[in-house]
Amino acid sequence: MKSHIVGALVLVVIGTLFLLNNLGFTDMSLGRLLMTWWPAILIVVGLGMLFKRG
């Protein structure tokens, strides 16, 4: 259940960022964002796998 909520929140945040970028409210590059934050993304995914129940 919790993974569904986290997944949904991730999609909402990504969609919001894309919408803000398309409307001109932010100047963001997805490639630059991923190049900067990919280590943190790997850490979060790994921690999620470690603490996953089931």
Tab-separated table of C-alpha atoms in Angstrom:
chain	number	residue	atom	x	y	z
A	1	MET	CA	0.000	0.000	0.000
A	2	LYS	CA	2.742	2.460	0.941
A	3	SER	CA	4.652	1.799	-2.284
A	4	HIS	CA	1.545	2.762	-4.252
A	5	ILE	CA	1.363	6.069	-2.410
A	6	VAL	CA	5.063	6.786	-2.925
A	7	GLY	CA	4.850	5.878	-6.603
A	8	ALA	CA	1.805	8.075	-7.073
A	9	LEU	CA	3.484	10.996	-5.310
A	10	VAL	CA	6.578	10.623	-7.483
A	11	LEU	CA	4.432	10.742	-10.616
A	12	VAL	CA	2.545	13.797	-9.360
A	13	VAL	CA	5.784	15.637	-8.577
A	14	ILE	CA	7.328	14.775	-11.946
A	15	GLY	CA	4.155	15.796	-13.757
A	16	THR	CA	4.024	19.073	-11.847
A	17	LEU	CA	7.643	19.830	-12.716
A	18	PHE	CA	7.008	19.146	-16.402
A	19	LEU	CA	3.881	21.312	-16.357
A	20	LEU	CA	5.677	24.217	-14.678
A	21	ASN	CA	8.486	23.904	-17.212
A	22	ASN	CA	6.077	23.869	-20.167
A	23	LEU	CA	4.202	26.904	-18.838
A	24	GLY	CA	7.457	28.827	-18.485
A	25	PHE	CA	7.441	29.133	-14.701
A	26	THR	CA	10.752	27.319	-14.366
A	27	ASP	CA	13.805	26.812	-16.535
A	28	MET	CA	14.607	23.179	-15.895
A	29	SER	CA	16.308	20.511	-17.947
A	30	LEU	CA	15.419	16.911	-17.136
A	31	GLY	CA	18.841	15.735	-18.305
A	32	ARG	CA	20.639	18.226	-16.064
A	33	LEU	CA	18.386	17.276	-13.164
A	34	LEU	CA	19.083	13.551	-13.593
A	35	MET	CA	22.824	14.105	-14.045
A	36	THR	CA	22.906	15.999	-10.753
A	37	TRP	CA	20.657	13.794	-8.634
A	38	TRP	CA	21.207	10.244	-9.978
A	39	PRO	CA	23.295	9.141	-6.951
A	40	ALA	CA	20.564	10.264	-4.559
A	41	ILE	CA	17.945	8.466	-6.654
A	42	LEU	CA	19.962	5.240	-6.444
A	43	ILE	CA	20.309	5.603	-2.673
A	44	VAL	CA	16.575	6.164	-2.200
A	45	VAL	CA	15.697	3.185	-4.408
A	46	GLY	CA	18.197	0.990	-2.546
A	47	LEU	CA	16.871	2.037	0.856
A	48	GLY	CA	13.342	1.391	-0.339
A	49	MET	CA	14.346	-2.120	-1.370
A	50	LEU	CA	16.085	-2.754	1.965
A	51	PHE	CA	13.158	-1.669	4.087
A	52	LYS	CA	10.434	-3.154	1.894
A	53	ARG	CA	8.219	-5.563	3.776
A	54	GLY	CA	6.933	-8.666	2.169
